[in-house]
Amino acid sequence: MKKLIWLFLLFPLFSFGQVPMEKGSQLGIRVGGGINYGSGFDLSYIKPIGSIHRIDITMPFRFDGKSTSWQVNGYYEIQGSLNDEVTLFVGPGVGFGATWHKDNLSDNYGFILNLGAVAGITYSTPKLPFDIDFSMRPTFVTVNNYDGVFNLDFTVGFLYRF
């Protein structure tokens, strides 16, 4: 399983001689969740900074029965194309945010500071005005007020191209 995850994370570095589909910025929503912070949605903005590089700014809002978190994460991504419609991406990231955790006795408020990465696949076709995106984000939370130090988020997104 570890080899499969490494292959998925490193695969976009090999572009097979194709340049990813030239497109402008993207704005959209991703829906998903993680192992420590519940499920919810992300607001995402992606800005290309070259033919295979881009900046991905996400704002995940996560909810479970007892806690809520809000974050701002930034990722520097490298893309590689499989064909004209399918693009893989991978890159490192950092983020910060806040948490609210309610238990039987009190409410706890905290600050999140994290280091992480992103890897995913994007389906993009000229027939649709948006891209369909699947991403995986492992995150090491260096400062928080509850749960573990590792989170693994999975999201499915719809990103409008402009």
mmCIF file of C-alpha atoms in Angstrom:
data_model
loop_
_atom_site.group_PDB
_atom_site.id
_atom_site.type_symbol
_atom_site.label_atom_id
_atom_site.label_comp_id
_atom_site.label_asym_id
_atom_site.label_seq_id
_atom_site.Cartn_x
_atom_site.Cartn_y
_atom_site.Cartn_z
ATOM 1 C CA MET A 1 0.000 0.000 0.000
ATOM 2 C CA LYS A 2 2.851 2.406 0.810
ATOM 3 C CA LYS A 3 4.363 1.839 -2.648
ATOM 4 C CA LEU A 4 1.027 2.647 -4.270
ATOM 5 C CA ILE A 5 0.743 5.919 -2.318
ATOM 6 C CA TRP A 6 4.320 6.909 -3.265
ATOM 7 C CA LEU A 7 3.598 6.092 -6.925
ATOM 8 C CA PHE A 8 0.461 8.259 -6.770
ATOM 9 C CA LEU A 9 2.385 11.134 -5.161
ATOM 10 C CA LEU A 10 5.364 11.025 -7.539
ATOM 11 C CA PHE A 11 3.577 10.162 -10.798
ATOM 12 C CA PRO A 12 2.810 13.791 -11.820
ATOM 13 C CA LEU A 13 6.523 14.580 -11.930
ATOM 14 C CA PHE A 14 6.711 12.542 -15.136
ATOM 15 C CA SER A 15 4.688 14.350 -17.787
ATOM 16 C CA PHE A 16 5.195 11.828 -20.601
ATOM 17 C CA GLY A 17 6.210 14.609 -22.993
ATOM 18 C CA GLN A 18 2.847 16.341 -22.854
ATOM 19 C CA VAL A 19 2.142 19.787 -21.484
ATOM 20 C CA PRO A 20 -0.967 20.097 -19.294
ATOM 21 C CA MET A 21 -3.986 21.746 -20.858
ATOM 22 C CA GLU A 22 -3.409 25.499 -20.859
ATOM 23 C CA LYS A 23 -6.079 27.109 -18.729
ATOM 24 C CA GLY A 24 -6.476 30.129 -16.550
ATOM 25 C CA SER A 25 -7.419 30.406 -12.943
ATOM 26 C CA GLN A 26 -9.992 28.181 -11.296
ATOM 27 C CA LEU A 27 -12.500 28.802 -8.526
ATOM 28 C CA GLY A 28 -14.670 26.141 -6.999
ATOM 29 C CA ILE A 29 -15.860 23.944 -4.209
ATOM 30 C CA ARG A 30 -14.546 20.603 -3.021
ATOM 31 C CA VAL A 31 -16.554 18.236 -0.815
ATOM 32 C CA GLY A 32 -14.927 15.668 1.436
ATOM 33 C CA GLY A 33 -13.512 14.867 4.789
ATOM 34 C CA GLY A 34 -10.656 13.560 6.820
ATOM 35 C CA ILE A 35 -9.832 11.093 9.538
ATOM 36 C CA ASN A 36 -9.536 13.638 12.380
ATOM 37 C CA TYR A 37 -11.502 16.745 11.439
ATOM 38 C CA GLY A 38 -14.798 15.374 10.134
ATOM 39 C CA SER A 39 -16.413 16.137 6.807
ATOM 40 C CA GLY A 40 -17.371 19.349 5.100
ATOM 41 C CA PHE A 41 -16.435 21.490 2.140
ATOM 42 C CA ASP A 42 -13.504 23.518 0.791
ATOM 43 C CA LEU A 43 -13.517 26.783 -1.105
ATOM 44 C CA SER A 44 -10.635 26.605 -3.593
ATOM 45 C CA TYR A 45 -8.769 29.058 -5.792
ATOM 46 C CA ILE A 46 -6.079 27.838 -8.198
ATOM 47 C CA LYS A 47 -3.703 30.151 -10.056
ATOM 48 C CA PRO A 48 -1.269 28.844 -12.709
ATOM 49 C CA ILE A 49 2.269 30.227 -12.391
ATOM 50 C CA GLY A 50 3.795 28.488 -15.400
ATOM 51 C CA SER A 51 3.085 25.671 -17.810
ATOM 52 C CA ILE A 52 3.299 22.924 -15.149
ATOM 53 C CA HIS A 53 3.223 24.848 -11.834
ATOM 54 C CA ARG A 54 0.313 26.342 -9.933
ATOM 55 C CA ILE A 55 -0.687 27.702 -6.524
ATOM 56 C CA ASP A 56 -3.739 26.136 -4.859
ATOM 57 C CA ILE A 57 -5.327 28.064 -1.978
ATOM 58 C CA THR A 58 -8.010 26.117 -0.104
ATOM 59 C CA MET A 59 -10.250 27.027 2.796
ATOM 60 C CA PRO A 60 -11.572 23.790 4.331
ATOM 61 C CA PHE A 61 -14.486 23.931 6.747
ATOM 62 C CA ARG A 62 -14.853 20.636 8.652
ATOM 63 C CA PHE A 63 -17.606 19.519 11.021
ATOM 64 C CA ASP A 64 -18.252 16.427 13.107
ATOM 65 C CA GLY A 65 -20.555 15.840 16.050
ATOM 66 C CA LYS A 66 -18.398 17.645 18.620
ATOM 67 C CA SER A 67 -15.972 19.882 16.756
ATOM 68 C CA THR A 68 -15.562 22.351 13.932
ATOM 69 C CA SER A 69 -12.428 23.553 12.180
ATOM 70 C CA TRP A 70 -11.624 26.253 9.659
ATOM 71 C CA GLN A 71 -8.296 26.545 7.859
ATOM 72 C CA VAL A 72 -6.465 28.343 5.071
ATOM 73 C CA ASN A 73 -3.995 26.095 3.240
ATOM 74 C CA GLY A 74 -1.635 26.929 0.405
ATOM 75 C CA TYR A 75 -0.068 24.335 -1.917
ATOM 76 C CA TYR A 76 2.624 24.644 -4.564
ATOM 77 C CA GLU A 77 1.687 22.052 -7.189
ATOM 78 C CA ILE A 78 3.481 20.431 -10.098
ATOM 79 C CA GLN A 79 1.288 18.985 -12.858
ATOM 80 C CA GLY A 80 1.781 16.185 -15.339
ATOM 81 C CA SER A 81 -0.598 15.131 -18.122
ATOM 82 C CA LEU A 82 -1.691 11.621 -18.947
ATOM 83 C CA ASN A 83 -3.613 12.815 -22.003
ATOM 84 C CA ASP A 84 -5.479 15.919 -23.193
ATOM 85 C CA GLU A 85 -8.162 15.593 -20.518
ATOM 86 C CA VAL A 86 -6.494 13.993 -17.478
ATOM 87 C CA THR A 87 -3.896 15.811 -15.369
ATOM 88 C CA LEU A 88 -2.143 14.600 -12.226
ATOM 89 C CA PHE A 89 -0.770 16.994 -9.608
ATOM 90 C CA VAL A 90 1.346 16.843 -6.461
ATOM 91 C CA GLY A 91 2.962 19.375 -4.140
ATOM 92 C CA PRO A 92 3.831 20.536 -0.626
ATOM 93 C CA GLY A 93 1.757 22.916 1.463
ATOM 94 C CA VAL A 94 1.317 24.794 4.716
ATOM 95 C CA GLY A 95 -1.701 26.089 6.550
ATOM 96 C CA PHE A 96 -3.218 27.664 9.623
ATOM 97 C CA GLY A 97 -6.670 27.823 11.132
ATOM 98 C CA ALA A 98 -8.897 27.550 14.173
ATOM 99 C CA THR A 99 -10.861 24.798 15.931
ATOM 100 C CA TRP A 100 -13.840 24.685 18.245
ATOM 101 C CA HIS A 101 -14.289 21.526 20.280
ATOM 102 C CA LYS A 102 -17.229 20.959 22.608
ATOM 103 C CA ASP A 103 -17.242 18.224 25.220
ATOM 104 C CA ASN A 104 -19.538 17.601 28.187
ATOM 105 C CA LEU A 105 -17.755 20.002 30.511
ATOM 106 C CA SER A 106 -16.485 22.907 28.444
ATOM 107 C CA ASP A 107 -15.832 24.462 25.080
ATOM 108 C CA ASN A 108 -12.242 24.458 23.813
ATOM 109 C CA TYR A 109 -10.978 26.875 21.209
ATOM 110 C CA GLY A 110 -7.641 26.410 19.526
ATOM 111 C CA PHE A 111 -5.234 27.304 16.780
ATOM 112 C CA ILE A 112 -4.075 24.945 13.992
ATOM 113 C CA LEU A 113 -0.710 25.137 12.274
ATOM 114 C CA ASN A 114 0.058 22.392 9.770
ATOM 115 C CA LEU A 115 2.505 21.084 7.191
ATOM 116 C CA GLY A 116 1.228 18.853 4.442
ATOM 117 C CA ALA A 117 1.017 17.857 0.832
ATOM 118 C CA VAL A 118 -1.545 17.373 -1.884
ATOM 119 C CA ALA A 119 -1.855 14.818 -4.666
ATOM 120 C CA GLY A 120 -4.682 14.348 -7.083
ATOM 121 C CA ILE A 121 -6.139 13.934 -10.514
ATOM 122 C CA THR A 122 -8.147 16.415 -12.590
ATOM 123 C CA TYR A 123 -10.496 15.698 -15.473
ATOM 124 C CA SER A 124 -10.797 18.691 -17.792
ATOM 125 C CA THR A 125 -12.655 18.829 -21.101
ATOM 126 C CA PRO A 126 -13.604 21.804 -23.322
ATOM 127 C CA LYS A 127 -17.179 20.465 -23.314
ATOM 128 C CA LEU A 128 -17.621 21.515 -19.664
ATOM 129 C CA PRO A 129 -16.917 24.960 -18.138
ATOM 130 C CA PHE A 130 -15.526 23.304 -14.994
ATOM 131 C CA ASP A 131 -12.976 20.645 -14.049
ATOM 132 C CA ILE A 132 -13.702 17.602 -11.917
ATOM 133 C CA ASP A 133 -10.992 17.065 -9.362
ATOM 134 C CA PHE A 134 -10.130 14.329 -6.846
ATOM 135 C CA SER A 135 -7.465 15.100 -4.250
ATOM 136 C CA MET A 136 -5.796 13.512 -1.270
ATOM 137 C CA ARG A 137 -4.128 15.702 1.375
ATOM 138 C CA PRO A 138 -1.985 14.211 4.123
ATOM 139 C CA THR A 139 -1.349 16.802 6.832
ATOM 140 C CA PHE A 140 0.837 16.847 9.925
ATOM 141 C CA VAL A 141 -0.760 19.207 12.408
ATOM 142 C CA THR A 142 2.016 20.785 14.436
ATOM 143 C CA VAL A 143 -0.221 22.811 16.754
ATOM 144 C CA ASN A 144 -3.821 21.989 17.715
ATOM 145 C CA ASN A 145 -6.090 21.525 20.707
ATOM 146 C CA TYR A 146 -7.559 18.059 20.093
ATOM 147 C CA ASP A 147 -7.329 14.810 18.099
ATOM 148 C CA GLY A 148 -4.179 13.423 16.532
ATOM 149 C CA VAL A 149 -1.274 15.079 14.788
ATOM 150 C CA PHE A 150 -1.979 13.394 11.438
ATOM 151 C CA ASN A 151 -4.956 14.031 9.180
ATOM 152 C CA LEU A 152 -5.747 12.569 5.772
ATOM 153 C CA ASP A 153 -8.342 14.448 3.715
ATOM 154 C CA PHE A 154 -10.055 13.190 0.555
ATOM 155 C CA THR A 155 -12.075 15.577 -1.600
ATOM 156 C CA VAL A 156 -14.026 15.675 -4.852
ATOM 157 C CA GLY A 157 -14.234 19.087 -6.426
ATOM 158 C CA PHE A 158 -15.874 21.092 -9.164
ATOM 159 C CA LEU A 159 -13.628 23.952 -10.236
ATOM 160 C CA TYR A 160 -14.887 26.625 -12.657
ATOM 161 C CA ARG A 161 -12.267 27.748 -15.221
ATOM 162 C CA PHE A 162 -11.935 31.441 -16.091
#
